Tab-separated table of C-alpha atoms and ligand atoms in Angstrom:
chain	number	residue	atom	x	y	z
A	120	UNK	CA	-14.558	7.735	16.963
A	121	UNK	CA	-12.817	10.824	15.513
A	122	UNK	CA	-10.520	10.961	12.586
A	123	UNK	CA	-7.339	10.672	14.889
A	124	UNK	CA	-7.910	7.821	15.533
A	125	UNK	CA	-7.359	6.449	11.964
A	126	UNK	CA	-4.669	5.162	10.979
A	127	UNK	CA	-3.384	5.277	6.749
A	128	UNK	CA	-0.779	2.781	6.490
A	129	UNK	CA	0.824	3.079	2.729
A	130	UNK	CA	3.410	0.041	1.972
A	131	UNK	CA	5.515	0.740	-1.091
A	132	UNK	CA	8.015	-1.971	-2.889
A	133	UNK	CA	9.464	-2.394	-6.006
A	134	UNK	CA	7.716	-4.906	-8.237
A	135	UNK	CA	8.073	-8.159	-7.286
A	136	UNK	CA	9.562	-7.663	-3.571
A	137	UNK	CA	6.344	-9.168	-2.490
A	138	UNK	CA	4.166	-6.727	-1.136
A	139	UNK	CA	0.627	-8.053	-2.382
A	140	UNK	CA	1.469	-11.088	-0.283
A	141	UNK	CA	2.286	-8.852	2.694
A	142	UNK	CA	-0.675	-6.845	2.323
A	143	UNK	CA	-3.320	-10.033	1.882
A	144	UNK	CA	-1.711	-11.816	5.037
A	145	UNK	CA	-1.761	-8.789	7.042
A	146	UNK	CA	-5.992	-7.748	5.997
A	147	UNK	CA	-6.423	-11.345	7.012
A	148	UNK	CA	-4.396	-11.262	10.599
A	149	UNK	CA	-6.210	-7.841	10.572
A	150	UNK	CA	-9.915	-8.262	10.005
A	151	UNK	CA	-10.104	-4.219	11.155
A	152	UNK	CA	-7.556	-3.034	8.856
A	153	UNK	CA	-9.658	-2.073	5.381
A	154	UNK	CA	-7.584	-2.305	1.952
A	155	UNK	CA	-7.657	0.394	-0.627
A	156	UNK	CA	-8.581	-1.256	-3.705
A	157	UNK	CA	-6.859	0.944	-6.684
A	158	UNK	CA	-8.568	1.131	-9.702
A	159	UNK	CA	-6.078	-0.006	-12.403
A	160	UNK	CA	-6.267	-0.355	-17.085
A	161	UNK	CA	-4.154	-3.766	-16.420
A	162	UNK	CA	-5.261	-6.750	-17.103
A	163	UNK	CA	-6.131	-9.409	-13.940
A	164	UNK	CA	-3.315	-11.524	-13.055
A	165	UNK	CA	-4.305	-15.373	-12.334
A	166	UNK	CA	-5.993	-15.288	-9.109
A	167	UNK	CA	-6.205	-11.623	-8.911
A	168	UNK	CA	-10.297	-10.786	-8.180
A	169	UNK	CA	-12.351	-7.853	-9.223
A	170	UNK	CA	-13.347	-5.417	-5.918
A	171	UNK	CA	-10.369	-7.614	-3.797
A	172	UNK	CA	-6.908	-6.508	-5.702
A	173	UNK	CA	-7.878	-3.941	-8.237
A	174	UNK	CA	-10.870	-2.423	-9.648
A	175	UNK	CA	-10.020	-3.157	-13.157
A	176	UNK	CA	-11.462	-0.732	-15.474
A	177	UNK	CA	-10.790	0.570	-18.921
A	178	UNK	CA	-8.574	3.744	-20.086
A	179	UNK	CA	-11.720	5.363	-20.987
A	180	UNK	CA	-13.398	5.236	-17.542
A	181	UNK	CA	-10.117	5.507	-15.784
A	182	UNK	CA	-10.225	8.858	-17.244
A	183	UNK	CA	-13.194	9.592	-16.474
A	184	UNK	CA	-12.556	9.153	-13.170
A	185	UNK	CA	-9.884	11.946	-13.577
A	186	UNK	CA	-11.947	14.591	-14.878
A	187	UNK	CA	-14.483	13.705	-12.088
A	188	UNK	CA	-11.625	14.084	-9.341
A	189	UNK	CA	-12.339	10.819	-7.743
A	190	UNK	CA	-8.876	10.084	-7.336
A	191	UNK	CA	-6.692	11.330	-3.783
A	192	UNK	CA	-3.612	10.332	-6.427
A	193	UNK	CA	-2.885	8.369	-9.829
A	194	UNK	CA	-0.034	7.482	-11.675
A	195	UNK	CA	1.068	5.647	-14.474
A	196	UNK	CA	3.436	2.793	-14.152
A	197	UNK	CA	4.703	0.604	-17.165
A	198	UNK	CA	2.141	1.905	-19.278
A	199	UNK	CA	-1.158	1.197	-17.530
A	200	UNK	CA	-2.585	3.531	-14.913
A	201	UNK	CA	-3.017	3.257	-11.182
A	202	UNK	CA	-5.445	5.342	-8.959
A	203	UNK	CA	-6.065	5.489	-5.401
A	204	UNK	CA	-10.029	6.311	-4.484
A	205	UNK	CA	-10.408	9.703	-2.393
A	206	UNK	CA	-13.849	8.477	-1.237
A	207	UNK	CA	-12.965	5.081	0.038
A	208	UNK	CA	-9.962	6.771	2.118
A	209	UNK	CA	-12.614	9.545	3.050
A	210	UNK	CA	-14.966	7.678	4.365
A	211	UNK	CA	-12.636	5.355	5.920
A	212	UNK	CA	-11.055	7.493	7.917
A	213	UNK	CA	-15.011	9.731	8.473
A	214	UNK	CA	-15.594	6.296	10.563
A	215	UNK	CA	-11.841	6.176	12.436
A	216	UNK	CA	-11.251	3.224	10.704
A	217	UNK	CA	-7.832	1.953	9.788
A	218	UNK	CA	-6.470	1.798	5.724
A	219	UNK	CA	-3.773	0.224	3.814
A	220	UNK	CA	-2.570	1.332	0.640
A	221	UNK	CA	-0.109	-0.761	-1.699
A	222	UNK	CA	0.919	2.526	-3.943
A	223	UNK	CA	4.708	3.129	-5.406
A	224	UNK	CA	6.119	5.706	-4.202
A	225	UNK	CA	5.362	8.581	-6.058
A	226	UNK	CA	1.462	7.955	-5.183
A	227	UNK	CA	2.603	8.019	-2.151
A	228	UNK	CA	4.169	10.771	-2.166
A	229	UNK	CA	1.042	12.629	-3.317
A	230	UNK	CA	-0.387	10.264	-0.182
A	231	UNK	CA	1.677	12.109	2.476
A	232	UNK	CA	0.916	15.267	1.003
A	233	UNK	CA	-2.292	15.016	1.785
A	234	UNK	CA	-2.264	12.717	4.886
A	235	UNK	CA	1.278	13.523	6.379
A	236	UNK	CA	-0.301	11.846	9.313
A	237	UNK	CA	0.117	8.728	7.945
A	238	UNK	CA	2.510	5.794	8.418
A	239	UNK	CA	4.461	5.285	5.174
A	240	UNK	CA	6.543	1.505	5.290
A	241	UNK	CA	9.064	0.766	1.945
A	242	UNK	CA	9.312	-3.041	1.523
A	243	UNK	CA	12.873	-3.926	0.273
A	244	UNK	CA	14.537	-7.210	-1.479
A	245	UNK	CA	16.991	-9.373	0.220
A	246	UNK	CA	18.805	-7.928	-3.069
A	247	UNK	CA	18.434	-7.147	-6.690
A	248	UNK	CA	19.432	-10.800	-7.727
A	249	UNK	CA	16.373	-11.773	-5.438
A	250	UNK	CA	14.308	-9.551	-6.790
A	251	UNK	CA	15.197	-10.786	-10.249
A	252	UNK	CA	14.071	-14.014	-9.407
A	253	UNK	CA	10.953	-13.132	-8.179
A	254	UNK	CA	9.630	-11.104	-10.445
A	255	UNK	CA	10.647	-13.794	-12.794
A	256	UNK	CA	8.913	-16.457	-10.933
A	257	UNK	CA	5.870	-14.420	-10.390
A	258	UNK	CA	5.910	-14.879	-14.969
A	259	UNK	CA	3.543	-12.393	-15.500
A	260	UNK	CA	3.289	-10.235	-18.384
A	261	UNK	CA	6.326	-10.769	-21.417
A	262	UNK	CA	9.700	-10.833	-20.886
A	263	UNK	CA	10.133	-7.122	-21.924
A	264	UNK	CA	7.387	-6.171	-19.260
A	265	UNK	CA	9.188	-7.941	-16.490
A	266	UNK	CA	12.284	-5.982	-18.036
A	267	UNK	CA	10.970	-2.941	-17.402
A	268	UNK	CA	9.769	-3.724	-13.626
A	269	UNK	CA	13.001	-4.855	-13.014
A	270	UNK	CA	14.841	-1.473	-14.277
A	271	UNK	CA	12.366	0.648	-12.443
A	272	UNK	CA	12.841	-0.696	-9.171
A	273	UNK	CA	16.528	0.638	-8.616
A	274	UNK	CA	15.058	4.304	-9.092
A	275	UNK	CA	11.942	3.204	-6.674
A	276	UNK	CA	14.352	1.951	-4.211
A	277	UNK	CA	15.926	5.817	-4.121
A	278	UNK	CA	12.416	6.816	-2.681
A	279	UNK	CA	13.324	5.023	0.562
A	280	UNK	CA	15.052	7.630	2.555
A	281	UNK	CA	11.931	9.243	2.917
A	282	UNK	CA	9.949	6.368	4.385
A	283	UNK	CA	8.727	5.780	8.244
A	284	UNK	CA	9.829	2.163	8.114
A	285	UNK	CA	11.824	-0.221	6.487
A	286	UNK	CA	10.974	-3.775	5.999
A	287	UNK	CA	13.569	-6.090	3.708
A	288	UNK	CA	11.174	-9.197	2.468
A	289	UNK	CA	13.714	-12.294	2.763
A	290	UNK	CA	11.935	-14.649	5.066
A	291	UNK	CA	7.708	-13.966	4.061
A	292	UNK	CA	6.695	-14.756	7.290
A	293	UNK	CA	8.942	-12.384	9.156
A	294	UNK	CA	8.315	-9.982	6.786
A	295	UNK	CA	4.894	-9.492	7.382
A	296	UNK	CA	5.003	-10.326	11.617
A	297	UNK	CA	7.356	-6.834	11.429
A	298	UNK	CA	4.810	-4.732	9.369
A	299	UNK	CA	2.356	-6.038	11.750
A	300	UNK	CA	4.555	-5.108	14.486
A	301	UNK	CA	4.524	-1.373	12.593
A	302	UNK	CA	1.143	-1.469	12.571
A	303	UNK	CA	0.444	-2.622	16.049
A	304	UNK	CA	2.791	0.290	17.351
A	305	UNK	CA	1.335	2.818	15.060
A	306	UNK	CA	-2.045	2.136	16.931
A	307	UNK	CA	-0.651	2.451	20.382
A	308	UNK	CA	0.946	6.184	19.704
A	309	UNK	CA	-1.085	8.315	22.040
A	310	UNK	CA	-2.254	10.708	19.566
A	311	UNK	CA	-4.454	7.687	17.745
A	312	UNK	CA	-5.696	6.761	21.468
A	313	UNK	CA	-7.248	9.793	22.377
A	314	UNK	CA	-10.919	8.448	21.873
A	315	UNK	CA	-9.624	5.646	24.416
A	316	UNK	CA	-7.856	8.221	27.168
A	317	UNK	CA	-10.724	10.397	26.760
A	318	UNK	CA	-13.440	7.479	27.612
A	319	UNK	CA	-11.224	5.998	30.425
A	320	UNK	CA	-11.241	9.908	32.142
A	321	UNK	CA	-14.522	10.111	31.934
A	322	UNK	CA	-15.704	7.220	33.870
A	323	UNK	CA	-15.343	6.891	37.639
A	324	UNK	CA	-16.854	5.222	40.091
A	325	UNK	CA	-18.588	6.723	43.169
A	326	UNK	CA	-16.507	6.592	46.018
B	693	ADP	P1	4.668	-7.419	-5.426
B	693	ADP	O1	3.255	-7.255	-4.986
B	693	ADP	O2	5.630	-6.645	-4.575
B	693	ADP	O3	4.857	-7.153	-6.871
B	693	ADP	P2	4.244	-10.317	-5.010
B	693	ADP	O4	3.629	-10.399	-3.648
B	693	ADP	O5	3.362	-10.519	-6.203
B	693	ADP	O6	5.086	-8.959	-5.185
B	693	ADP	O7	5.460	-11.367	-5.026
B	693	ADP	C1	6.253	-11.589	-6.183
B	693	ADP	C2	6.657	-13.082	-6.230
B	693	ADP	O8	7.590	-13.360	-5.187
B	693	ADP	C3	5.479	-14.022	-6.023
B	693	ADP	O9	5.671	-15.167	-6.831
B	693	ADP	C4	5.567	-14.371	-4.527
B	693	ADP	O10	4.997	-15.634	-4.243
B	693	ADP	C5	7.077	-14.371	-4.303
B	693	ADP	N1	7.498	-13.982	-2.940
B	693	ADP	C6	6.978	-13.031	-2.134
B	693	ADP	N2	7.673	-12.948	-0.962
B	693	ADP	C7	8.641	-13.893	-1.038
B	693	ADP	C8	9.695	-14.307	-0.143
B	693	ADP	N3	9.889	-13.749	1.063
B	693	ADP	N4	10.519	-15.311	-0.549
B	693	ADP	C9	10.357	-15.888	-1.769
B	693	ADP	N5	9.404	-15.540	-2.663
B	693	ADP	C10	8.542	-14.547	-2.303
B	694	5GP	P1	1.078	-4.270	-9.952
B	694	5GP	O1	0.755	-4.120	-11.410
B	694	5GP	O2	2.339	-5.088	-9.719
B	694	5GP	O3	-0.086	-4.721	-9.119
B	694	5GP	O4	1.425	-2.801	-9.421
B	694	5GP	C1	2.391	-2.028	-10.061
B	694	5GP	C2	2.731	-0.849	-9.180
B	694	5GP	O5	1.597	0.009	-9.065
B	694	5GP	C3	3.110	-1.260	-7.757
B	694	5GP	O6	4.282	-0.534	-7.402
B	694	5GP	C4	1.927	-0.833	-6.932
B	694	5GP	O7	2.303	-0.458	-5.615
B	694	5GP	C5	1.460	0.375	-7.715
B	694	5GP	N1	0.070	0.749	-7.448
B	694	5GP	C6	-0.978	-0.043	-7.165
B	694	5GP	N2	-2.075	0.702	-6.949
B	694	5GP	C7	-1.702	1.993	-7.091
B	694	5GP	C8	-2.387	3.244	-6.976
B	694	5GP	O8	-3.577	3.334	-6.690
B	694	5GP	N3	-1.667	4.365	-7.196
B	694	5GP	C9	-0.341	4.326	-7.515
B	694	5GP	N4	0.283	5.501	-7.687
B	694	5GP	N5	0.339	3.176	-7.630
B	694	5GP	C10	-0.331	2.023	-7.425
């Protein structure tokens, strides 16, 4: 299969909109569709696994993994740092697989940069009082973490005019049917069926 054929699907949300529960439903309605795990110097949330969610790693090799350029982008969000694997995409895509990336948006930014081929899909909140609550709910990290997701999403949520797709996260389970339905469209564009067109010309029966 050749590299057209690949498809990089990035999702971006604000904290707490509920995009790691998008993402896990849709690599499990997807067996196909490979997830690129970030490397990350936070701690594991409960029920979080090592090599599923995150590689979780410490500051030290983290930058390590800078110097080495191992990283297609990184950034650091509240105080901990976040890197997307070049390899993993790399190789993904070397085998016309299919990849989804959970980055904010400026990693993905850098993302369509270097892959403006891809499909880039911004997850919003019913609204911010929603988003609140989730976060909230969610109860991870201290009150003054949560603080800090919450004030950074209004200046992530200004990234969105830039975005292929826009999903708004009220009902979960319509939520992740349309970024399936994204994904399921993205697939059928001609240019990622070539492989497909070019098989179906070549074969004819004898008349
Ligand atoms: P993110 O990955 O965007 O930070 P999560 O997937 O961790 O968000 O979701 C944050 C919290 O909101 C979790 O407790 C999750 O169960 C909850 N949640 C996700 N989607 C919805 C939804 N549509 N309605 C209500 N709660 C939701
Ligand atoms: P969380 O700590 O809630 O899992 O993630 C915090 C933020 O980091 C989210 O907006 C998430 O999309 C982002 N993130 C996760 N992995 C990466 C990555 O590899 N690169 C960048 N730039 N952001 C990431």
């Amino acid at each position: 299969m050749s590299n057209d054929d690949s498809l990089i699907m990035v999702v971006s949300a604000p904290s707490g909109t509920g995009k790691t529960s998008i993402c896990r439903s849709l690599l499990q309605e997807i067996p196909t569709l490979k997830f690129s795990v970030s490397y990350t110097t936070r701690e594991p949330r409960k029920g979080e696994l090592e090599g599923r969610d995150y590689h979780f790693v410490t500051a030290a090799v983290f930058q390590e993994k800078i110097r080495a350029g191992e990283f297609a982008e990184w950034a650091e969000n509240y105080g901990h740092l976040y890197g997307t694997s070049r390899v993993v995409i790399e190789e993904t895509r070397r085998q016309g697989g299919d990849i989804l990336l959970d980055v904010e948006p400026r990693g993905a930014r850098a993302i369509k940069e270097s892959y403006p081929e891809g499909v880039f899909v911004f997850v919003l909140p019913p609204d911010l009082e929603e988003l609140h609550k989730r976060l909230w709910k969610r109860g991870d990290g201290d009150e003054e973490m949560r603080r800090r997701r919450f004030l950074k999403a209004e200046d992530e949520i200004k990234e969105v005019f830039w975005y292929d797709y826009v999903v708004v996260n009220d009902r979960l389970e319509e939520a992740i049917a349309r970024v399936k339905a994204i994904y399921l469209a993205e697939k059928c564009r001609r240019e990622r069926q070539m492989v497909i067109i070019s098989t179906f010309l070549a074969k004819r029966p004898s008349l």
